[in-house]
């Protein structure tokens, strides 16, 4: 139960594919478009309109299995008829925050849906198991190093002198959030160094700065989609904010052993689909920074036929499996 | 070499931590009690992760009993309102990373649950059933019609608003009250449990031992049928200190599991607290 077995994913039957998320999410939109193009039956269970217009009912049957229905304004779908599901709920509260956040109804709503996707036996892409969380980044990176992929040396501390010593040891140092809250990964420059005293209140995560080519990888089942990103920013995602243009990206072919390790990392963390941030040094070493279980892949999914969205659809419809 | 003091990580008003630290001092054992929010300020621990993922903790010699659930909200004086949620998330994630990596700890956190349980109530029912325990019938719904159908099947229904810990019980005869309750917050999902008649029991599990207590009649119990299944359930969840609640029918019938927690409450095992403390201390000492 606590040691996650690598997930298996094989769509079943010919029923509809269920998408759980919001209509304005570009990723959901792209997968939906591709399913429609292929003429595959599917429906969106709109997280924003649940439980106003969308409903659910589920429970345990006498045989101990979980059965129930998802009810949209147009149709009622028996869980057992669903071929596969892609769950991409946005605004996900962290599991432990439920007691503390003021909007309890919002949490009840989320938890009811989350429970269902954890309990049902529908082949599901998305964050469905508690073991699959990247709620704590240091926790996650301690589990992802492989023979061919390292992780940046990391220090979590609330002591400024330790950071100074760490900087002496590693030269350039960057820092970013510890939790799954989005933050910009920044270099520890003089203005930030002057503010180091703040960490006495709250620890921070410092990492050796790895120079090299940024690579964004999406693992979809056993497929690896890699893009090299040319940027001078320590966090390429924010290049657009500062320059008005997206950092140029180009498809890359990674060595076979690295690809195999990436699939292994993703599966060992319990993910069928993941977004992985890598950097390749001039010496050809690979470093992994983070594995995202809910990748917003539409940002990277360029080129003819949207290869990532199509690979996701292949899994959802049963053309491929893991 | 002298062992470092045992570290209890618990809130100020935690009765279990209080009882254990008093007991340990009485046994001349050295104990530090640190509040989770003060953890980084008081102990200033460090976590280092090598390029190959090897973790090194500056407190690795400490044996820890963690009583951490969700951290309490960040104090207003420490953070601007816009930063409070971020600070709270960061504090929680840092503590989780530290405790999950610590080599000597009772109730190691799970990636998504710092208390170490890692299972929500409906998942607990499935896990308990898989371990061979009887569980109540349950359903989750956003529809009143489904709730009423469920009530028809059972003598009574308990309405559980997840994470609120409030359970309201409605016997079938008070059907209208159930309708009012569910209509009061329209379409908010609720978990309905089959209501049961019997005695509320609490089982405390500490370091491989089990103590059963009948809360209603205030007496020690034996539950030989459930013993092996409960051990298996706690074992599969990786818990060393936990509590399960259940219902023992008045007449013949099986004990029915109704939930569990990785944060046992002292009032549910007060008559055996010395035995439980002894088991916990013994386990912590073994870790040295």
XYZ file of C-alpha atoms in Angstrom:
610
model
C 0.000 0.000 0.000
C 2.728 2.447 0.900
C 5.333 1.183 -1.454
C 3.939 2.128 -4.815
C 4.240 -0.541 -7.456
C 4.992 0.957 -10.885
C 1.633 1.837 -12.395
C 0.130 -0.245 -15.149
C -2.122 1.384 -17.647
C -4.247 -0.424 -20.172
C -7.502 1.125 -21.372
C -10.435 -1.283 -21.193
C -13.295 -1.890 -23.604
C -14.689 0.674 -26.013
C -16.559 2.943 -23.642
C -16.029 6.675 -23.308
C -12.803 8.273 -22.139
C -13.399 10.437 -19.083
C -11.569 13.747 -18.667
C -11.775 15.375 -15.245
C -10.691 18.993 -15.151
C -11.753 22.449 -16.249
C -12.793 23.643 -19.685
C -10.349 26.560 -19.784
C -7.328 24.292 -19.235
C -5.339 24.227 -22.464
C -4.021 20.725 -21.798
C -7.476 19.254 -21.298
C -8.630 21.206 -24.346
C -5.896 19.750 -26.522
C -6.539 16.161 -25.454
C -10.247 16.716 -25.972
C -9.636 18.075 -29.474
C -7.475 15.107 -30.399
C -10.053 12.622 -29.091
C -12.757 14.424 -31.073
C -10.588 14.378 -34.206
C -10.197 10.635 -33.854
C -13.931 10.196 -33.315
C -13.354 8.583 -29.919
C -16.241 8.816 -27.432
C -15.320 10.988 -24.469
C -16.790 13.387 -21.945
C -15.521 16.124 -19.648
C -16.487 16.074 -15.998
C -16.173 19.785 -15.307
C -14.507 20.381 -11.968
C -15.780 23.985 -11.875
C -19.408 22.962 -12.349
C -19.269 20.149 -9.806
C -21.497 19.689 -7.860
C -23.801 22.362 -9.313
C -24.424 20.712 -12.681
C -22.221 17.637 -12.471
C -22.788 14.957 -9.851
C -21.297 11.790 -8.582
C -22.402 8.787 -6.594
C -20.142 5.989 -5.551
C -19.868 3.372 -2.893
C -18.792 -0.103 -2.098
C -20.600 -3.102 -3.484
C -21.147 -6.361 -1.632
C -18.072 -7.761 -3.376
C -15.949 -5.006 -1.865
C -15.393 -3.128 -5.162
C -16.131 0.517 -5.755
C -18.989 1.202 -8.116
C -20.897 4.317 -9.031
C -21.669 6.929 -11.630
C -20.532 10.261 -12.925
C -23.489 12.374 -13.917
C -23.164 15.226 -16.422
C -26.041 17.467 -17.528
C -26.435 15.259 -20.603
C -25.678 11.748 -19.495
C -25.031 9.362 -16.654
C -21.862 7.276 -16.997
C -21.470 4.083 -15.042
C -17.907 3.851 -13.755
C -17.597 0.307 -15.043
C -18.274 1.526 -18.605
C -15.461 4.096 -18.638
C -12.563 3.061 -20.852
C -9.924 5.227 -19.180
C -9.584 8.587 -17.474
C -7.325 11.605 -17.493
C -7.563 13.513 -14.230
C -6.137 17.010 -14.204
C -7.838 18.854 -11.396
C -6.548 22.368 -10.957
C -6.274 24.330 -7.740
C -5.513 21.122 -5.912
C -5.260 21.715 -2.177
C -2.395 19.804 -0.580
C -3.768 16.849 1.345
C -2.808 18.065 4.782
C -4.132 21.569 4.324
C -7.729 20.478 4.400
C -8.191 21.310 8.049
C -6.695 24.726 7.730
C -8.057 26.267 4.571
C -11.105 28.416 5.051
C -13.128 27.179 2.124
C -14.149 23.829 3.447
C -16.773 23.249 0.825
C -14.175 23.732 -1.899
C -12.102 21.034 -0.230
C -15.027 18.675 0.240
C -15.730 19.030 -3.444
C -12.160 18.295 -4.387
C -11.760 15.453 -1.919
C -14.909 13.674 -3.091
C -13.572 13.625 -6.650
C -10.055 12.797 -5.566
C -11.330 9.899 -3.430
C -13.168 8.466 -6.351
C -10.169 8.526 -8.674
C -8.008 6.917 -5.993
C -10.493 4.152 -5.354
C -11.938 3.242 -8.715
C -10.438 0.613 -10.978
C -10.599 2.774 -14.132
C -7.143 3.061 -15.779
C -6.289 6.638 -14.870
C -3.637 9.147 -15.892
C -3.126 11.851 -13.276
C -2.353 12.248 -9.653
C -4.390 9.465 -8.111
C -2.242 7.831 -5.474
C -0.948 9.408 -2.288
C 2.478 7.970 -3.040
C 2.582 9.906 -6.288
C 2.850 13.352 -4.748
C 5.609 15.854 -5.347
C 4.362 17.775 -2.359
C 7.922 18.030 -1.014
C 10.716 18.549 -3.551
C 13.619 17.351 -1.376
C 11.605 14.227 -0.569
C 11.132 13.636 -4.276
C 14.698 14.263 -5.441
C 16.083 11.902 -2.827
C 14.222 9.191 -4.760
C 15.094 9.956 -8.351
C 18.852 9.567 -8.844
C 19.784 6.668 -11.138
C 23.100 5.361 -12.491
C 22.789 7.630 -15.538
C 20.977 10.593 -14.019
C 22.164 12.523 -10.960
C 20.371 15.129 -8.877
C 21.911 18.469 -7.925
C 23.562 18.425 -4.503
C 20.941 19.941 -2.219
C 20.901 21.603 1.180
C 17.742 22.304 3.198
C 18.580 24.616 6.042
C 17.538 27.551 8.187
C 21.143 28.568 8.975
C 22.681 31.373 6.879
C 26.300 30.352 7.726
C 25.633 26.888 6.292
C 24.478 28.453 3.028
C 27.672 30.521 2.833
C 29.769 27.389 3.429
C 27.707 25.532 0.828
C 28.313 28.318 -1.662
C 32.056 28.093 -1.013
C 31.932 24.359 -1.615
C 29.839 24.411 -4.806
C 30.521 27.807 -6.315
C 27.290 28.941 -7.918
C 24.150 28.153 -5.933
C 20.465 28.419 -6.843
C 17.388 28.272 -4.631
C 13.701 27.486 -5.058
C 10.603 26.465 -3.130
C 10.554 23.243 -1.102
C 6.843 22.605 -1.552
C 4.828 22.063 -4.708
C 3.969 25.784 -4.731
C 5.310 27.273 -7.931
C 8.342 29.478 -7.503
C 11.057 30.888 -9.733
C 14.370 29.094 -9.440
C 16.912 31.882 -8.827
C 20.682 32.162 -8.536
C 21.949 33.243 -5.140
C 23.148 36.694 -6.196
C 24.372 39.517 -3.905
C 20.903 41.052 -3.300
C 19.545 37.655 -2.248
C 22.654 36.937 -0.197
C 21.924 40.061 1.841
C 18.475 38.649 2.654
C 19.698 35.240 3.813
C 18.684 36.041 7.412
C 15.047 35.370 6.346
C 15.673 31.630 6.295
C 15.895 31.614 10.090
C 12.088 31.948 10.027
C 11.563 29.352 7.335
C 14.095 26.928 5.849
C 14.892 27.050 2.139
C 16.300 24.675 -0.405
C 19.659 25.479 -1.984
C 21.163 23.527 -4.857
C 24.468 23.540 -6.640
C 23.984 25.436 -9.864
C 24.413 23.085 -12.818
C 25.509 24.776 -16.027
C 24.237 23.221 -19.204
C 21.400 22.751 -21.644
C 17.886 22.742 -20.210
C 15.892 19.745 -21.334
C 12.206 19.273 -20.750
C 11.088 15.690 -20.985
C 7.559 14.322 -21.033
C 7.236 10.663 -20.256
C 3.980 9.251 -21.586
C 3.756 5.571 -20.720
C 7.021 4.255 -22.164
C 7.469 7.101 -24.646
C 9.978 9.866 -23.984
C 9.500 13.281 -25.629
C 12.516 15.522 -25.080
C 13.023 19.175 -25.988
C 16.247 21.134 -25.646
C 15.681 24.714 -24.500
C 18.131 27.491 -25.252
C 17.998 30.059 -22.519
C 20.249 32.162 -20.356
C 17.657 32.278 -17.552
C 18.140 30.079 -14.496
C 14.443 29.170 -14.878
C 13.551 28.924 -18.583
C 9.796 29.014 -17.874
C 10.089 32.694 -17.039
C 11.991 33.707 -20.145
C 8.703 34.880 -21.714
C 7.946 37.152 -18.780
C 11.230 38.996 -19.146
C 11.863 38.921 -22.900
C 8.373 38.641 -24.363
C 9.365 35.539 -26.297
C 9.360 31.869 -25.463
C 12.853 30.377 -25.158
C 13.579 28.481 -28.391
C 12.960 24.753 -28.077
C 13.977 21.909 -30.366
C 13.343 18.169 -30.241
C 16.223 16.131 -28.866
C 17.086 12.471 -28.928
C 18.484 11.298 -25.620
C 20.809 8.303 -25.202
C 18.910 5.076 -24.761
C 20.108 4.461 -21.196
C 18.960 7.958 -20.170
C 15.552 7.407 -21.784
C 15.183 4.094 -19.964
C 16.102 5.741 -16.670
C 13.563 8.515 -17.238
C 10.790 5.993 -17.790
C 11.947 4.148 -14.672
C 11.985 7.355 -12.586
C 8.501 8.294 -13.710
C 7.077 4.845 -13.083
C 8.817 4.409 -9.717
C 7.172 7.617 -8.537
C 3.832 6.208 -9.634
C 3.250 8.340 -12.745
C 1.975 7.251 -16.149
C 2.472 10.810 -17.455
C 5.098 13.177 -16.087
C 7.057 16.290 -16.956
C 10.728 16.052 -16.035
C 13.219 18.909 -15.831
C 16.733 17.850 -16.808
C 19.988 19.627 -17.532
C 22.854 18.233 -19.599
C 26.321 19.502 -18.791
C 29.062 20.083 -21.326
C 30.606 16.810 -20.158
C 27.423 14.991 -21.088
C 26.198 14.338 -17.517
C 22.455 14.475 -16.894
C 20.899 16.070 -13.795
C 17.242 15.802 -12.838
C 15.655 18.676 -10.924
C 12.022 17.773 -10.575
C 9.316 15.421 -11.769
C 5.926 17.024 -12.262
C 2.939 14.666 -12.008
C 0.531 17.144 -13.630
C 2.581 18.593 -16.480
C 1.079 21.500 -18.393
C 2.465 20.009 -21.576
C 0.604 22.250 -24.026
C 3.396 24.835 -23.549
C 5.887 22.357 -25.040
C 3.684 20.407 -27.394
C 4.589 21.945 -30.708
C 5.072 20.571 -34.164
C 2.690 18.702 -36.405
C -0.084 16.730 -34.677
C 0.854 17.670 -31.143
C 2.974 14.583 -30.354
C 2.514 14.658 -26.565
C -1.263 15.116 -26.673
C -1.431 12.341 -29.231
C 0.688 10.014 -27.130
C -1.682 10.700 -24.197
C -4.663 9.929 -26.450
C -2.993 6.700 -27.599
C -2.838 5.568 -23.979
C -6.360 6.719 -23.187
C -7.859 4.929 -26.151
C -5.872 1.720 -25.789
C -3.541 2.067 -28.795
C -0.607 1.847 -26.400
C -0.271 0.629 -22.836
C 2.272 0.223 -20.042
C 28.476 6.466 23.744
C 25.568 8.192 25.459
C 22.381 8.207 23.343
C 20.962 11.584 22.371
C 17.663 12.587 24.019
C 14.475 11.230 22.504
C 12.709 13.904 20.471
C 8.941 14.269 20.687
C 7.542 16.475 17.978
C 4.078 17.526 19.089
C 1.886 20.531 19.733
C 1.850 22.198 23.138
C -1.559 20.768 24.093
C -0.769 17.204 23.004
C -1.764 14.978 25.949
C -0.025 11.900 24.506
C 3.275 13.768 24.268
C 2.769 15.095 27.793
C 2.113 11.647 29.244
C 5.041 10.073 27.398
C 7.528 12.747 28.377
C 6.426 12.567 32.054
C 6.736 8.785 31.977
C 10.164 8.955 30.320
C 11.452 11.438 32.889
C 10.113 9.223 35.657
C 12.161 6.422 34.071
C 15.176 8.786 33.979
C 15.176 8.960 30.199
C 16.122 12.179 28.545
C 13.411 13.701 26.325
C 13.114 16.929 24.305
C 9.640 18.074 23.383
C 9.616 20.468 20.420
C 6.552 22.077 18.833
C 6.408 21.468 15.063
C 6.320 25.186 14.245
C 9.432 25.733 16.346
C 11.289 22.783 14.883
C 13.575 24.722 12.496
C 14.152 27.625 14.872
C 14.932 25.526 17.959
C 16.899 22.640 16.447
C 18.070 24.245 13.169
C 18.412 20.844 11.541
C 19.908 20.402 8.087
C 19.251 17.989 5.320
C 21.887 17.325 2.679
C 21.192 15.310 -0.444
C 24.104 14.097 -2.527
C 24.197 13.926 -6.325
C 23.287 10.251 -6.014
C 20.296 10.965 -3.776
C 21.891 9.942 -0.484
C 20.348 11.898 2.377
C 22.246 13.041 5.407
C 20.440 14.598 8.341
C 22.191 16.648 11.002
C 19.888 15.062 13.610
C 20.333 11.478 12.481
C 21.257 10.327 16.001
C 17.898 11.439 17.386
C 15.036 8.985 17.924
C 11.778 10.720 17.083
C 8.156 10.235 17.979
C 6.266 12.383 15.487
C 2.796 13.584 16.455
C 2.533 15.942 13.502
C -0.655 16.276 11.566
C -1.172 19.380 9.468
C 0.890 22.253 10.817
C -1.111 24.971 12.496
C -1.581 28.119 10.418
C 1.347 30.495 10.172
C 1.133 33.243 12.810
C -0.066 36.581 11.360
C 2.786 38.489 12.954
C 5.401 36.455 11.111
C 4.112 36.834 7.543
C 2.206 39.238 5.335
C -1.266 37.883 4.433
C -0.266 37.221 0.813
C 2.706 35.120 1.912
C 1.036 33.078 4.648
C -0.176 30.229 2.496
C 3.181 29.951 0.743
C 5.045 30.006 4.067
C 2.712 27.380 5.488
C 3.213 25.102 2.469
C 6.969 25.524 2.658
C 7.093 24.796 6.386
C 4.967 21.698 5.912
C 7.027 20.416 2.944
C 10.331 20.994 4.746
C 9.117 19.100 7.806
C 7.798 16.269 5.640
C 11.133 15.983 3.802
C 13.019 15.926 7.079
C 10.818 13.391 8.880
C 10.427 11.097 5.870
C 14.210 10.890 5.549
C 14.928 10.451 9.254
C 16.354 7.038 10.039
C 14.881 6.623 13.552
C 11.248 7.615 13.720
C 7.920 6.226 14.873
C 5.199 6.857 12.241
C 7.222 7.929 9.227
C 5.255 10.420 7.080
C 3.884 9.413 3.724
C 4.422 11.687 0.714
C 0.961 13.149 1.064
C 0.367 12.754 4.785
C 2.730 13.974 7.409
C 0.933 12.024 10.162
C 1.978 8.770 8.499
C -1.479 7.297 7.883
C -1.740 8.208 4.204
C -5.244 6.830 3.738
C -8.492 8.705 3.613
C -11.519 7.219 5.288
C -12.951 5.397 2.279
C -9.484 4.042 1.480
C -9.235 2.887 5.085
C -12.448 0.911 4.659
C -11.083 -0.836 1.584
C -7.738 -1.522 3.290
C -9.487 -2.803 6.433
C -11.691 -5.062 4.385
C -8.662 -6.383 2.527
C -7.084 -7.122 5.916
C -10.132 -9.223 6.828
C -12.103 -6.767 8.982
C -15.820 -6.060 8.800
C -16.620 -2.511 7.645
C -19.867 -0.536 7.388
C -21.584 -0.008 4.084
C -20.787 3.473 2.730
C -21.517 5.761 -0.166
C -20.389 9.185 -1.360
C -22.942 11.320 -3.112
C -23.945 14.816 -4.103
C -27.579 13.828 -4.569
C -30.298 13.745 -1.959
C -32.137 10.992 -3.811
C -29.127 8.690 -3.500
C -28.783 9.557 0.185
C -32.393 8.610 0.796
C -31.943 5.352 -1.119
C -29.001 4.569 1.134
C -31.074 5.352 4.221
C -33.754 2.967 2.998
C -31.219 0.140 3.009
C -30.089 0.774 6.585
C -31.566 1.404 10.002
C -29.642 4.617 10.298
C -27.091 6.736 8.533
C -24.088 8.700 9.728
C -23.263 11.772 7.643
C -19.586 12.482 7.464
C -18.339 15.722 5.993
C -14.844 14.765 5.103
C -12.049 16.234 7.196
C -14.499 17.983 9.489
C -14.502 15.097 11.946
C -18.175 15.859 12.546
C -20.402 12.880 12.184
C -24.126 13.353 12.460
C -26.238 10.249 12.986
C -29.740 9.974 11.657
C -31.932 7.005 12.473
C -34.348 6.030 9.735
C -37.247 7.328 11.793
C -35.775 10.820 11.576
C -35.650 10.839 7.794
C -36.810 14.475 7.637
C -33.856 15.610 9.697
C -31.505 13.955 7.237
C -33.276 15.722 4.385
C -32.880 19.047 6.217
C -29.227 18.387 6.908
C -28.406 17.567 3.312
C -30.629 20.280 1.908
C -28.925 22.822 4.176
C -25.773 22.694 2.096
C -27.131 21.700 -1.287
C -25.125 19.260 -3.310
C -21.992 19.404 -1.241
C -20.601 15.871 -1.397
C -21.164 13.807 1.717
C -19.939 10.438 2.835
C -22.763 8.366 4.283
C -21.987 5.473 6.582
C -24.266 2.676 7.622
C -25.347 3.562 11.170
C -24.647 0.840 13.693
C -25.906 -0.002 17.131
C -23.397 -1.210 19.662
C -20.529 -0.133 21.827
C -17.897 2.256 20.605
C -14.439 0.731 20.974
C -10.967 2.087 20.511
C -7.940 -0.063 19.777
C -4.535 1.421 20.471
C -1.570 -0.054 18.655
C 1.935 0.730 19.868
C 5.149 -1.025 18.895
C 3.445 -4.261 17.937
C 1.056 -4.464 20.921
C -2.697 -3.920 20.920
C -5.011 -2.632 23.645
C -8.791 -2.655 23.133
C -11.065 -0.398 25.145
C -14.852 -0.205 25.345
C -15.469 3.533 25.541
C -19.139 3.241 26.515
C -18.763 0.712 29.320
C -15.269 1.930 30.216
C -13.671 -1.467 30.289
C -10.845 -3.397 28.723
C -11.860 -5.709 25.889
C -10.561 -8.690 24.038
C -11.178 -8.794 20.306
C -9.506 -12.067 19.352
C -11.215 -12.234 15.927
C -9.979 -8.822 14.862
C -6.508 -9.034 16.417
C -4.542 -10.475 13.495
C -6.386 -8.333 10.929
C -5.714 -5.135 12.849
C -2.023 -5.966 13.136
C -1.935 -6.657 9.426
C -3.725 -3.366 8.650
C -1.358 -1.260 10.772
C 1.626 -3.152 9.388
C 0.592 -2.590 5.781
C 0.193 1.103 6.500
C 3.685 1.225 8.023
C 2.372 2.517 11.335
C 3.898 1.765 14.711
C 1.601 3.928 16.832
C -2.028 4.189 15.779
C -5.625 3.881 16.847
C -8.638 2.242 15.257
C -12.229 2.901 16.235
C -14.951 0.334 15.821
C -18.389 -0.779 16.919
C -18.974 -3.920 18.932
C -22.565 -5.138 18.500
C -24.677 -5.567 21.618
C -25.612 -9.094 20.688
C -23.679 -11.609 18.645
C -21.847 -10.286 15.600
C -18.468 -9.131 14.438
C -16.621 -6.054 15.539
C -16.889 -3.470 12.750
C -14.018 -1.187 11.802
C -14.996 2.505 11.527
C -11.714 4.283 10.902
C -8.185 4.780 12.097
C -5.681 7.496 12.851
C -1.918 7.769 13.131
C -2.437 10.341 15.889
C -3.849 8.355 18.836
C -5.562 10.281 21.622
C -4.627 9.607 25.222
C -8.196 9.679 26.542
C -8.859 6.536 24.523
C -6.165 4.511 26.265
C -5.794 6.217 29.636
C -6.223 2.959 31.624
C -3.248 1.483 29.767
C -1.168 4.589 29.303
C 1.812 3.270 31.291
C 1.850 0.078 29.232
C 1.619 2.051 26.005
C 4.338 4.477 27.115
C 6.551 1.565 28.065
C 6.047 -0.012 24.628
C 6.809 3.280 22.855
C 9.906 3.966 24.958
C 11.108 0.410 24.401
C 10.687 0.817 20.648
C 12.466 4.182 20.625
C 15.355 2.727 22.626
C 15.651 -0.185 20.240
C 16.256 2.347 17.459
C 19.441 3.675 19.074
